[in-house]
Each structure stands twice: as C-alpha cells, then as structure tokens.
mmCIF file with all atom_site columns, C-alpha atoms in Angstrom:
data_model
loop_
_atom_site.group_PDB
_atom_site.id
_atom_site.type_symbol
_atom_site.label_atom_id
_atom_site.label_alt_id
_atom_site.label_comp_id
_atom_site.label_asym_id
_atom_site.label_entity_id
_atom_site.label_seq_id
_atom_site.pdbx_PDB_ins_code
_atom_site.Cartn_x
_atom_site.Cartn_y
_atom_site.Cartn_z
_atom_site.occupancy
_atom_site.B_iso_or_equiv
_atom_site.pdbx_formal_charge
_atom_site.auth_seq_id
_atom_site.auth_comp_id
_atom_site.auth_asym_id
_atom_site.auth_atom_id
_atom_site.pdbx_PDB_model_num
ATOM 1   C CA . MET A 1 1   ? 77.275 116.970 92.150  1.00 38.00 ? 112 MET A CA 1
ATOM 2   C CA . THR A 1 2   ? 74.007 115.296 90.880  1.00 36.00 ? 113 THR A CA 1
ATOM 3   C CA . ILE A 1 3   ? 71.463 114.085 92.677  1.00 36.00 ? 114 ILE A CA 1
ATOM 4   C CA . ARG A 1 4   ? 70.323 110.706 92.565  1.00 40.00 ? 115 ARG A CA 1
ATOM 5   C CA . ASN A 1 5   ? 66.826 110.134 90.676  1.00 40.00 ? 116 ASN A CA 1
ATOM 6   C CA . ALA A 1 6   ? 66.227 113.396 90.910  1.00 39.00 ? 117 ALA A CA 1
ATOM 7   C CA . PRO A 1 7   ? 63.634 115.184 87.881  1.00 39.00 ? 118 PRO A CA 1
ATOM 8   C CA . PRO A 1 8   ? 65.067 116.421 84.899  1.00 39.00 ? 119 PRO A CA 1
ATOM 9   C CA . GLU A 1 9   ? 64.357 119.567 86.091  1.00 37.00 ? 120 GLU A CA 1
ATOM 10  C CA . ALA A 1 10  ? 66.213 119.926 89.198  1.00 38.00 ? 121 ALA A CA 1
ATOM 11  C CA . VAL A 1 11  ? 68.577 121.626 89.828  1.00 37.00 ? 122 VAL A CA 1
ATOM 12  C CA . SER A 1 12  ? 71.711 120.759 92.043  1.00 36.00 ? 123 SER A CA 1
ATOM 13  C CA . PRO A 1 13  ? 72.496 122.664 95.053  1.00 37.00 ? 124 PRO A CA 1
ATOM 14  C CA . ALA A 1 14  ? 75.410 125.696 94.629  1.00 40.00 ? 125 ALA A CA 1
ATOM 15  C CA . PRO A 1 15  ? 78.167 124.888 96.318  1.00 42.00 ? 126 PRO A CA 1
ATOM 16  C CA . GLU A 1 16  ? 78.812 126.689 99.497  1.00 42.00 ? 127 GLU A CA 1
ATOM 17  C CA . THR A 1 17  ? 80.710 130.041 99.397  1.00 49.00 ? 128 THR A CA 1
ATOM 18  C CA . PRO A 1 18  ? 83.892 130.147 101.732 1.00 49.00 ? 129 PRO A CA 1
ATOM 19  C CA . ASP A 1 19  ? 82.061 132.687 104.152 1.00 85.00 ? 130 ASP A CA 1
ATOM 20  C CA . ARG A 1 20  ? 78.950 131.011 104.058 1.00 91.00 ? 131 ARG A CA 1
ATOM 21  C CA . THR A 1 21  ? 80.636 127.579 105.493 1.00 94.00 ? 132 THR A CA 1
ATOM 22  C CA . GLU A 1 22  ? 82.604 129.945 107.539 1.00 95.00 ? 133 GLU A CA 1
ATOM 23  C CA . ALA A 1 23  ? 79.809 131.158 109.213 1.00 95.00 ? 134 ALA A CA 1
ATOM 24  C CA . ARG A 1 24  ? 78.074 128.294 109.235 1.00 96.00 ? 135 ARG A CA 1
ATOM 25  C CA . LEU A 1 25  ? 80.895 126.507 111.688 1.00 98.00 ? 136 LEU A CA 1
ATOM 26  C CA . LEU A 1 26  ? 80.802 129.543 113.652 1.00 98.00 ? 137 LEU A CA 1
ATOM 27  C CA . GLU A 1 27  ? 76.810 129.048 114.503 1.00 97.00 ? 138 GLU A CA 1
ATOM 28  C CA . ALA A 1 28  ? 77.981 125.863 115.076 1.00 98.00 ? 139 ALA A CA 1
ATOM 29  C CA . ALA A 1 29  ? 80.643 126.367 117.429 1.00 98.00 ? 140 ALA A CA 1
ATOM 30  C CA . ALA A 1 30  ? 78.848 128.612 119.185 1.00 98.00 ? 141 ALA A CA 1
ATOM 31  C CA . GLY A 1 31  ? 75.881 126.503 119.770 1.00 97.00 ? 142 GLY A CA 1
ATOM 32  C CA . LEU A 1 32  ? 79.067 123.853 121.090 1.00 98.00 ? 143 LEU A CA 1
ATOM 33  C CA . VAL A 1 33  ? 80.152 126.277 123.509 1.00 97.00 ? 144 VAL A CA 1
ATOM 34  C CA . ALA A 1 34  ? 76.590 127.226 124.756 1.00 97.00 ? 145 ALA A CA 1
ATOM 35  C CA . THR A 1 35  ? 75.576 124.040 125.826 1.00 96.00 ? 146 THR A CA 1
ATOM 36  C CA . ARG A 1 36  ? 78.537 121.506 126.240 1.00 96.00 ? 147 ARG A CA 1
ATOM 37  C CA . GLY A 1 37  ? 81.090 124.826 127.489 1.00 96.00 ? 148 GLY A CA 1
ATOM 38  C CA . THR A 1 38  ? 84.514 125.291 126.370 1.00 96.00 ? 149 THR A CA 1
ATOM 39  C CA . ARG A 1 39  ? 85.321 121.032 126.678 1.00 94.00 ? 150 ARG A CA 1
ATOM 40  C CA . GLY A 1 40  ? 82.907 119.991 124.004 1.00 94.00 ? 151 GLY A CA 1
ATOM 41  C CA . LEU A 1 41  ? 84.554 122.008 121.044 1.00 97.00 ? 152 LEU A CA 1
ATOM 42  C CA . SER A 1 42  ? 86.962 120.120 119.269 1.00 97.00 ? 153 SER A CA 1
ATOM 43  C CA . VAL A 1 43  ? 87.304 120.227 115.870 1.00 97.00 ? 154 VAL A CA 1
ATOM 44  C CA . THR A 1 44  ? 86.187 116.406 115.463 1.00 97.00 ? 155 THR A CA 1
ATOM 45  C CA . GLU A 1 45  ? 82.915 117.312 117.280 1.00 97.00 ? 156 GLU A CA 1
ATOM 46  C CA . LEU A 1 46  ? 82.741 121.210 115.227 1.00 98.00 ? 157 LEU A CA 1
ATOM 47  C CA . ALA A 1 47  ? 82.606 119.301 112.122 1.00 97.00 ? 158 ALA A CA 1
ATOM 48  C CA . ARG A 1 48  ? 80.158 116.638 113.159 1.00 97.00 ? 159 ARG A CA 1
ATOM 49  C CA . ALA A 1 49  ? 77.603 119.676 114.043 1.00 97.00 ? 160 ALA A CA 1
ATOM 50  C CA . ALA A 1 50  ? 78.332 121.632 111.201 1.00 97.00 ? 161 ALA A CA 1
ATOM 51  C CA . GLY A 1 51  ? 77.927 118.503 109.161 1.00 96.00 ? 162 GLY A CA 1
ATOM 52  C CA . VAL A 1 52  ? 81.505 119.141 106.903 1.00 96.00 ? 163 VAL A CA 1
ATOM 53  C CA . SER A 1 53  ? 84.738 117.274 106.986 1.00 96.00 ? 164 SER A CA 1
ATOM 54  C CA . ARG A 1 54  ? 87.564 118.295 109.562 1.00 97.00 ? 165 ARG A CA 1
ATOM 55  C CA . PRO A 1 55  ? 89.668 119.448 106.728 1.00 97.00 ? 166 PRO A CA 1
ATOM 56  C CA . THR A 1 56  ? 87.574 122.240 105.865 1.00 96.00 ? 167 THR A CA 1
ATOM 57  C CA . VAL A 1 57  ? 87.558 123.351 109.577 1.00 97.00 ? 168 VAL A CA 1
ATOM 58  C CA . TYR A 1 58  ? 91.620 123.015 109.659 1.00 97.00 ? 169 TYR A CA 1
ATOM 59  C CA . ARG A 1 59  ? 91.112 125.035 106.155 1.00 96.00 ? 170 ARG A CA 1
ATOM 60  C CA . ARG A 1 60  ? 90.667 127.934 108.115 1.00 96.00 ? 171 ARG A CA 1
ATOM 61  C CA . TRP A 1 61  ? 91.653 127.098 112.318 1.00 97.00 ? 172 TRP A CA 1
ATOM 62  C CA . GLU A 1 62  ? 94.450 124.798 113.299 1.00 96.00 ? 173 GLU A CA 1
ATOM 63  C CA . SER A 1 63  ? 92.980 124.337 116.256 1.00 96.00 ? 174 SER A CA 1
ATOM 64  C CA . ALA A 1 64  ? 89.924 124.137 118.680 1.00 96.00 ? 175 ALA A CA 1
ATOM 65  C CA . ASP A 1 65  ? 91.592 127.091 120.256 1.00 94.00 ? 176 ASP A CA 1
ATOM 66  C CA . ASP A 1 66  ? 91.898 128.764 117.263 1.00 95.00 ? 177 ASP A CA 1
ATOM 67  C CA . VAL A 1 67  ? 88.077 128.208 117.163 1.00 96.00 ? 178 VAL A CA 1
ATOM 68  C CA . LEU A 1 68  ? 87.732 129.774 119.935 1.00 95.00 ? 179 LEU A CA 1
ATOM 69  C CA . ARG A 1 69  ? 89.294 132.603 119.337 1.00 92.00 ? 180 ARG A CA 1
ATOM 70  C CA . ALA A 1 70  ? 87.455 133.296 116.138 1.00 93.00 ? 181 ALA A CA 1
ATOM 71  C CA . LEU A 1 71  ? 83.806 132.640 118.033 1.00 95.00 ? 182 LEU A CA 1
ATOM 72  C CA . LEU A 1 72  ? 84.771 135.515 120.730 1.00 93.00 ? 183 LEU A CA 1
ATOM 73  C CA . ALA A 1 73  ? 85.704 137.955 118.244 1.00 90.00 ? 184 ALA A CA 1
ATOM 74  C CA . HIS A 1 74  ? 82.390 136.999 116.148 1.00 94.00 ? 185 HIS A CA 1
ATOM 75  C CA . ARG A 1 75  ? 80.037 137.342 118.902 1.00 94.00 ? 186 ARG A CA 1
ATOM 76  C CA . ALA A 1 76  ? 81.598 140.533 119.761 1.00 91.00 ? 187 ALA A CA 1
ATOM 77  C CA . GLN A 1 77  ? 81.019 141.717 116.459 1.00 92.00 ? 188 GLN A CA 1
ATOM 78  C CA . LEU A 1 78  ? 77.505 140.640 117.041 1.00 94.00 ? 189 LEU A CA 1
ATOM 79  C CA . VAL A 1 79  ? 77.193 142.567 119.999 1.00 94.00 ? 190 VAL A CA 1
ATOM 80  C CA . ILE A 1 80  ? 78.678 145.679 118.551 1.00 93.00 ? 191 ILE A CA 1
ATOM 81  C CA . THR A 1 81  ? 75.762 145.690 115.794 1.00 94.00 ? 192 THR A CA 1
ATOM 82  C CA . ALA A 1 82  ? 73.192 144.938 117.814 1.00 96.00 ? 193 ALA A CA 1
ATOM 83  C CA . VAL A 1 83  ? 74.630 147.979 119.921 1.00 95.00 ? 194 VAL A CA 1
ATOM 84  C CA . GLY A 1 84  ? 73.752 149.946 117.092 1.00 91.00 ? 195 GLY A CA 1
ATOM 85  C CA . PRO A 1 85  ? 75.436 152.622 114.780 1.00 91.00 ? 196 PRO A CA 1
ATOM 86  C CA . ARG A 1 86  ? 78.740 154.496 116.043 1.00 88.00 ? 197 ARG A CA 1
ATOM 87  C CA . ALA A 1 87  ? 78.487 156.616 118.732 1.00 94.00 ? 198 ALA A CA 1
ATOM 88  C CA . ALA A 1 88  ? 80.116 160.445 118.539 1.00 94.00 ? 199 ALA A CA 1
ATOM 89  C CA . ASP A 1 89  ? 79.545 161.786 121.714 1.00 98.00 ? 200 ASP A CA 1
ATOM 90  C CA . ARG A 1 90  ? 80.169 161.560 125.670 1.00 98.00 ? 201 ARG A CA 1
ATOM 91  C CA . ALA A 1 91  ? 77.061 159.875 126.421 1.00 98.00 ? 202 ALA A CA 1
ATOM 92  C CA . THR A 1 92  ? 76.370 157.622 123.806 1.00 98.00 ? 203 THR A CA 1
ATOM 93  C CA . ILE A 1 93  ? 79.563 156.177 124.086 1.00 98.00 ? 204 ILE A CA 1
ATOM 94  C CA . VAL A 1 94  ? 78.509 155.948 127.413 1.00 98.00 ? 205 VAL A CA 1
ATOM 95  C CA . ASP A 1 95  ? 75.478 154.400 126.615 1.00 97.00 ? 206 ASP A CA 1
ATOM 96  C CA . LYS A 1 96  ? 76.375 152.194 124.126 1.00 97.00 ? 207 LYS A CA 1
ATOM 97  C CA . VAL A 1 97  ? 79.117 150.463 126.777 1.00 97.00 ? 208 VAL A CA 1
ATOM 98  C CA . VAL A 1 98  ? 76.521 149.859 129.493 1.00 97.00 ? 209 VAL A CA 1
ATOM 99  C CA . ARG A 1 99  ? 74.399 148.476 126.657 1.00 97.00 ? 210 ARG A CA 1
ATOM 100 C CA . PHE A 1 100 ? 76.977 146.231 125.392 1.00 95.00 ? 211 PHE A CA 1
ATOM 101 C CA . GLY A 1 101 ? 77.849 145.060 128.786 1.00 94.00 ? 212 GLY A CA 1
ATOM 102 C CA . ASP A 1 102 ? 74.355 143.878 128.893 1.00 96.00 ? 213 ASP A CA 1
ATOM 103 C CA . LEU A 1 103 ? 74.626 142.217 125.273 1.00 96.00 ? 214 LEU A CA 1
ATOM 104 C CA . LEU A 1 104 ? 77.580 140.170 126.248 1.00 94.00 ? 215 LEU A CA 1
ATOM 105 C CA . ARG A 1 105 ? 75.934 139.362 129.758 1.00 94.00 ? 216 ARG A CA 1
ATOM 106 C CA . ALA A 1 106 ? 72.530 137.727 127.345 1.00 95.00 ? 217 ALA A CA 1
ATOM 107 C CA . ASP A 1 107 ? 75.107 136.554 124.556 1.00 97.00 ? 218 ASP A CA 1
ATOM 108 C CA . PRO A 1 108 ? 74.561 132.143 124.542 1.00 96.00 ? 219 PRO A CA 1
ATOM 109 C CA . VAL A 1 109 ? 78.401 132.206 124.211 1.00 96.00 ? 220 VAL A CA 1
ATOM 110 C CA . TYR A 1 110 ? 79.290 134.492 126.146 1.00 95.00 ? 221 TYR A CA 1
ATOM 111 C CA . GLY A 1 111 ? 76.989 134.240 129.085 1.00 95.00 ? 222 GLY A CA 1
ATOM 112 C CA . HIS A 1 112 ? 77.786 130.558 129.582 1.00 96.00 ? 223 HIS A CA 1
ATOM 113 C CA . LEU A 1 113 ? 81.609 131.381 130.072 1.00 94.00 ? 224 LEU A CA 1
ATOM 114 C CA . LEU A 1 114 ? 80.861 134.100 132.093 1.00 93.00 ? 225 LEU A CA 1
ATOM 115 C CA . THR A 1 115 ? 78.552 131.810 134.470 1.00 92.00 ? 226 THR A CA 1
ATOM 116 C CA . GLU A 1 116 ? 80.127 128.352 133.943 1.00 94.00 ? 227 GLU A CA 1
ATOM 117 C CA . GLU A 1 117 ? 84.009 129.141 133.002 1.00 94.00 ? 228 GLU A CA 1
ATOM 118 C CA . PRO A 1 118 ? 84.844 132.273 134.397 1.00 90.00 ? 229 PRO A CA 1
ATOM 119 C CA . GLU A 1 119 ? 88.547 131.137 134.089 1.00 90.00 ? 230 GLU A CA 1
ATOM 120 C CA . VAL A 1 120 ? 88.225 131.339 130.077 1.00 90.00 ? 231 VAL A CA 1
ATOM 121 C CA . PHE A 1 121 ? 86.910 134.255 129.580 1.00 86.00 ? 232 PHE A CA 1
ATOM 122 C CA . THR A 1 122 ? 89.380 135.722 131.942 1.00 84.00 ? 233 THR A CA 1
ATOM 123 C CA . ARG A 1 123 ? 92.116 134.263 130.545 1.00 84.00 ? 234 ARG A CA 1
ATOM 124 C CA . TYR A 1 124 ? 90.785 135.462 126.788 1.00 80.00 ? 235 TYR A CA 1
ATOM 125 C CA . ALA A 1 125 ? 89.601 139.004 128.275 1.00 71.00 ? 236 ALA A CA 1
ATOM 126 C CA . PHE A 1 126 ? 93.076 139.833 130.467 1.00 65.00 ? 237 PHE A CA 1
ATOM 127 C CA . GLU A 1 127 ? 95.885 137.803 129.344 1.00 64.00 ? 238 GLU A CA 1
ATOM 128 C CA . ARG A 1 128 ? 96.595 139.095 126.142 1.00 65.00 ? 239 ARG A CA 1
ATOM 129 C CA . ILE A 1 129 ? 94.800 141.365 123.975 1.00 68.00 ? 240 ILE A CA 1
ATOM 130 C CA . GLY A 1 130 ? 92.927 139.075 121.564 1.00 74.00 ? 241 GLY A CA 1
ATOM 131 C CA . ARG A 1 131 ? 90.515 138.932 118.520 1.00 79.00 ? 242 ARG A CA 1
ATOM 132 C CA . SER A 1 132 ? 87.965 139.824 119.812 1.00 83.00 ? 243 SER A CA 1
ATOM 133 C CA . GLN A 1 133 ? 89.635 142.551 122.226 1.00 86.00 ? 244 GLN A CA 1
ATOM 134 C CA . ARG A 1 134 ? 90.760 144.105 118.876 1.00 88.00 ? 245 ARG A CA 1
ATOM 135 C CA . VAL A 1 135 ? 87.053 144.527 118.012 1.00 89.00 ? 246 VAL A CA 1
ATOM 136 C CA . ILE A 1 136 ? 85.844 146.013 120.729 1.00 91.00 ? 247 ILE A CA 1
ATOM 137 C CA . LEU A 1 137 ? 88.918 148.232 120.998 1.00 93.00 ? 248 LEU A CA 1
ATOM 138 C CA . GLU A 1 138 ? 88.421 149.430 117.317 1.00 93.00 ? 249 GLU A CA 1
ATOM 139 C CA . TRP A 1 139 ? 85.357 149.955 118.350 1.00 94.00 ? 250 TRP A CA 1
ATOM 140 C CA . LEU A 1 140 ? 85.863 151.981 120.870 1.00 96.00 ? 251 LEU A CA 1
ATOM 141 C CA . ALA A 1 141 ? 88.324 153.900 119.706 1.00 97.00 ? 252 ALA A CA 1
ATOM 142 C CA . ALA A 1 142 ? 86.458 155.254 117.105 1.00 96.00 ? 253 ALA A CA 1
ATOM 143 C CA . ALA A 1 143 ? 83.785 156.651 118.763 1.00 97.00 ? 254 ALA A CA 1
ATOM 144 C CA . VAL A 1 144 ? 85.931 158.073 120.945 1.00 98.00 ? 255 VAL A CA 1
ATOM 145 C CA . VAL A 1 145 ? 87.762 160.374 118.213 1.00 97.00 ? 256 VAL A CA 1
ATOM 146 C CA . ALA A 1 146 ? 84.440 161.426 117.003 1.00 97.00 ? 257 ALA A CA 1
ATOM 147 C CA . ALA A 1 147 ? 83.200 162.444 120.272 1.00 98.00 ? 258 ALA A CA 1
ATOM 148 C CA . GLN A 1 148 ? 86.263 164.452 120.444 1.00 98.00 ? 259 GLN A CA 1
ATOM 149 C CA . GLN A 1 149 ? 86.254 165.614 117.299 1.00 97.00 ? 260 GLN A CA 1
ATOM 150 C CA . GLY A 1 150 ? 82.898 167.191 118.633 1.00 97.00 ? 261 GLY A CA 1
ATOM 151 C CA . GLY A 1 151 ? 84.197 168.300 121.874 1.00 98.00 ? 262 GLY A CA 1
ATOM 152 C CA . THR A 1 152 ? 82.432 165.961 125.000 1.00 98.00 ? 263 THR A CA 1
ATOM 153 C CA . VAL A 1 153 ? 85.571 164.106 125.495 1.00 98.00 ? 264 VAL A CA 1
ATOM 154 C CA . ARG A 1 154 ? 88.605 164.800 126.390 1.00 98.00 ? 265 ARG A CA 1
ATOM 155 C CA . ALA A 1 155 ? 91.827 164.965 124.570 1.00 98.00 ? 266 ALA A CA 1
ATOM 156 C CA . GLY A 1 156 ? 94.175 162.453 124.217 1.00 97.00 ? 267 GLY A CA 1
ATOM 157 C CA . SER A 1 157 ? 95.117 159.213 123.013 1.00 98.00 ? 268 SER A CA 1
ATOM 158 C CA . ALA A 1 158 ? 91.904 157.693 121.704 1.00 97.00 ? 269 ALA A CA 1
ATOM 159 C CA . THR A 1 159 ? 93.344 154.171 121.362 1.00 96.00 ? 270 THR A CA 1
ATOM 160 C CA . ASP A 1 160 ? 94.699 154.864 125.085 1.00 97.00 ? 271 ASP A CA 1
ATOM 161 C CA . MET A 1 161 ? 91.461 155.592 126.283 1.00 98.00 ? 272 MET A CA 1
ATOM 162 C CA . ALA A 1 162 ? 89.540 152.661 124.449 1.00 96.00 ? 273 ALA A CA 1
ATOM 163 C CA . VAL A 1 163 ? 91.950 150.600 126.192 1.00 95.00 ? 274 VAL A CA 1
ATOM 164 C CA . MET A 1 164 ? 90.867 151.561 129.963 1.00 96.00 ? 275 MET A CA 1
ATOM 165 C CA . VAL A 1 165 ? 86.683 152.125 128.969 1.00 97.00 ? 276 VAL A CA 1
ATOM 166 C CA . LEU A 1 166 ? 87.525 148.313 128.059 1.00 93.00 ? 277 LEU A CA 1
ATOM 167 C CA . LEU A 1 167 ? 89.149 147.271 131.239 1.00 92.00 ? 278 LEU A CA 1
ATOM 168 C CA . ILE A 1 168 ? 86.235 149.217 133.066 1.00 95.00 ? 279 ILE A CA 1
ATOM 169 C CA . SER A 1 169 ? 83.783 147.904 131.294 1.00 94.00 ? 280 SER A CA 1
ATOM 170 C CA . GLN A 1 170 ? 85.394 143.874 131.295 1.00 90.00 ? 281 GLN A CA 1
ATOM 171 C CA . SER A 1 171 ? 85.425 144.027 135.325 1.00 90.00 ? 282 SER A CA 1
ATOM 172 C CA . ALA A 1 172 ? 82.418 144.891 135.521 1.00 92.00 ? 283 ALA A CA 1
ATOM 173 C CA . VAL A 1 173 ? 80.813 142.444 133.209 1.00 91.00 ? 284 VAL A CA 1
ATOM 174 C CA . LEU A 1 174 ? 82.944 139.946 134.777 1.00 89.00 ? 285 LEU A CA 1
ATOM 175 C CA . SER A 1 175 ? 82.295 141.369 138.388 1.00 90.00 ? 286 SER A CA 1
ATOM 176 C CA . HIS A 1 176 ? 78.587 141.112 138.011 1.00 90.00 ? 287 HIS A CA 1
ATOM 177 C CA . ARG A 1 177 ? 77.407 138.170 139.419 1.00 87.00 ? 288 ARG A CA 1
ATOM 178 C CA . THR A 1 178 ? 79.536 138.655 142.455 1.00 89.00 ? 289 THR A CA 1
ATOM 179 C CA . VAL A 1 179 ? 79.066 141.960 143.255 1.00 91.00 ? 290 VAL A CA 1
ATOM 180 C CA . THR A 1 180 ? 74.727 142.397 142.662 1.00 87.00 ? 291 THR A CA 1
ATOM 181 C CA . THR A 1 181 ? 74.749 140.321 145.553 1.00 88.00 ? 292 THR A CA 1
ATOM 182 C CA . VAL A 1 182 ? 75.491 143.630 147.375 1.00 93.00 ? 293 VAL A CA 1
ATOM 183 C CA . ILE A 1 183 ? 73.968 146.277 144.746 1.00 93.00 ? 294 ILE A CA 1
ATOM 184 C CA . ASP A 1 184 ? 71.103 145.940 142.509 1.00 93.00 ? 295 ASP A CA 1
ATOM 185 C CA . ASP A 1 185 ? 71.630 145.628 139.065 1.00 93.00 ? 296 ASP A CA 1
ATOM 186 C CA . ALA A 1 186 ? 70.122 149.064 138.117 1.00 93.00 ? 297 ALA A CA 1
ATOM 187 C CA . ALA A 1 187 ? 72.182 150.970 140.915 1.00 95.00 ? 298 ALA A CA 1
ATOM 188 C CA . LEU A 1 188 ? 75.325 149.375 138.915 1.00 94.00 ? 299 LEU A CA 1
ATOM 189 C CA . ARG A 1 189 ? 74.415 149.723 135.764 1.00 95.00 ? 300 ARG A CA 1
ATOM 190 C CA . ALA A 1 190 ? 74.243 153.724 137.463 1.00 96.00 ? 301 ALA A CA 1
ATOM 191 C CA . GLU A 1 191 ? 77.705 153.592 138.926 1.00 96.00 ? 302 GLU A CA 1
ATOM 192 C CA . LEU A 1 192 ? 79.489 152.191 135.529 1.00 97.00 ? 303 LEU A CA 1
ATOM 193 C CA . ALA A 1 193 ? 78.142 155.001 133.656 1.00 98.00 ? 304 ALA A CA 1
ATOM 194 C CA . HIS A 1 194 ? 78.879 157.513 135.911 1.00 98.00 ? 305 HIS A CA 1
ATOM 195 C CA . SER A 1 195 ? 82.278 155.976 136.525 1.00 97.00 ? 306 SER A CA 1
ATOM 196 C CA . LEU A 1 196 ? 82.615 156.044 132.243 1.00 98.00 ? 307 LEU A CA 1
ATOM 197 C CA . ASP A 1 197 ? 81.514 159.764 132.353 1.00 98.00 ? 308 ASP A CA 1
ATOM 198 C CA . GLY A 1 198 ? 83.998 161.006 134.482 1.00 98.00 ? 309 GLY A CA 1
ATOM 199 C CA . TYR A 1 199 ? 86.650 158.987 133.147 1.00 98.00 ? 310 TYR A CA 1
ATOM 200 C CA . LEU A 1 200 ? 86.085 160.459 129.362 1.00 98.00 ? 311 LEU A CA 1
ATOM 201 C CA . ARG A 1 201 ? 84.255 164.248 130.434 1.00 98.00 ? 312 ARG A CA 1
ATOM 202 C CA . PRO A 1 202 ? 87.061 167.063 128.948 1.00 97.00 ? 313 PRO A CA 1
#
C-alpha cells in the first residue's frame, strides 16, 4: 500500500510472504504460551500479538488447538536443528538424544509446559502421535538407519526403535523435576545415556 506523505523516493514495503507470515504467527504464539500459558493462546490474542487479522490466522489453522500443535512441531524442529547434524552412529545418537532433552526443557514453550502445565505436555506427547512427535520420530529413524548401516546399532525396524527411544527420552524429560530430588542431573543424564546405549547396542 502507499504510505501517506511519504517522500517521492520512498518505496512501499513488500507484502509479507506466506512463509514470513506463518513464522511471525508462530513466534507470537510462542511468546503467548511462554508467558501466559496455553490458556492465553486464542486466535484473537494471536492475531493481536502478531499484528494481523483473525482471517489471516484462520487461513492457516482452524483453531487455537491447531495453532498449538503447529507450534509444538515447529519448536521441536528448532531443537533438532540446534542439536546439530543427523547422527550416524550409536554413541552420537545417544549423545544427541540426551542433549535434545536438555534443550527441550530449556525451550521457552516446552519449558513452560513441563513446569506449569505438565498435563498439556502429557496430552500432546502421549495421547496420540502428533506432528511434533512425527518430526522427532523421523529424525530418530533416519539416524538409526544410518547407524545400522555402520554396524553400531542392532538390526530391526528403525521406526520401532525410534518410537522406543522417543518413549524413553520423553519419560525422562517429563519426570525430570520429580526424579532430580533423588538423583542429581548429571547422574540422570548418565543413566539415560546408559539405557539408550544398551537398547540400541547390537
């Protein structure tokens, strides 16, 4: 659009692309959940926080629940990216999965859910395999296949193993605040690594 009273040489800003708009919406959704919880995430509040209209939100998601699912998948992908390149051997898989748990707990969105709304984390993590779990499972399964080819992970269905690794690590993440009253963080990480290594070992 034209900016009123702009000097002749001024150029109107280019319209936001769909990708940029969705990224902006997800960033705003993350801020709402991290500071106000899932109850503070509504289509109206999201539109206000992102500076867009409600139809802009509805063109992408049908409800606040859909927004939350997309947000969790997006944050999971960000954590995977932060963990680094895909693992290709058992030791690296174990190290990256343990690190993934650390980063997930440190993430503002997941950190809030784990601390303040663990029932929401449980619902989205365990009641059904959602988008965030599929993102993680695909990452894990690809790493398992690569490690199997190198001989450091036992034979078997990479998808099945990825599911079990996800269940073990999710349980450790969800229980972290409780169990660290009887086992310190370093020991918990070491025991988780030992469990994963033993499970994947040929």
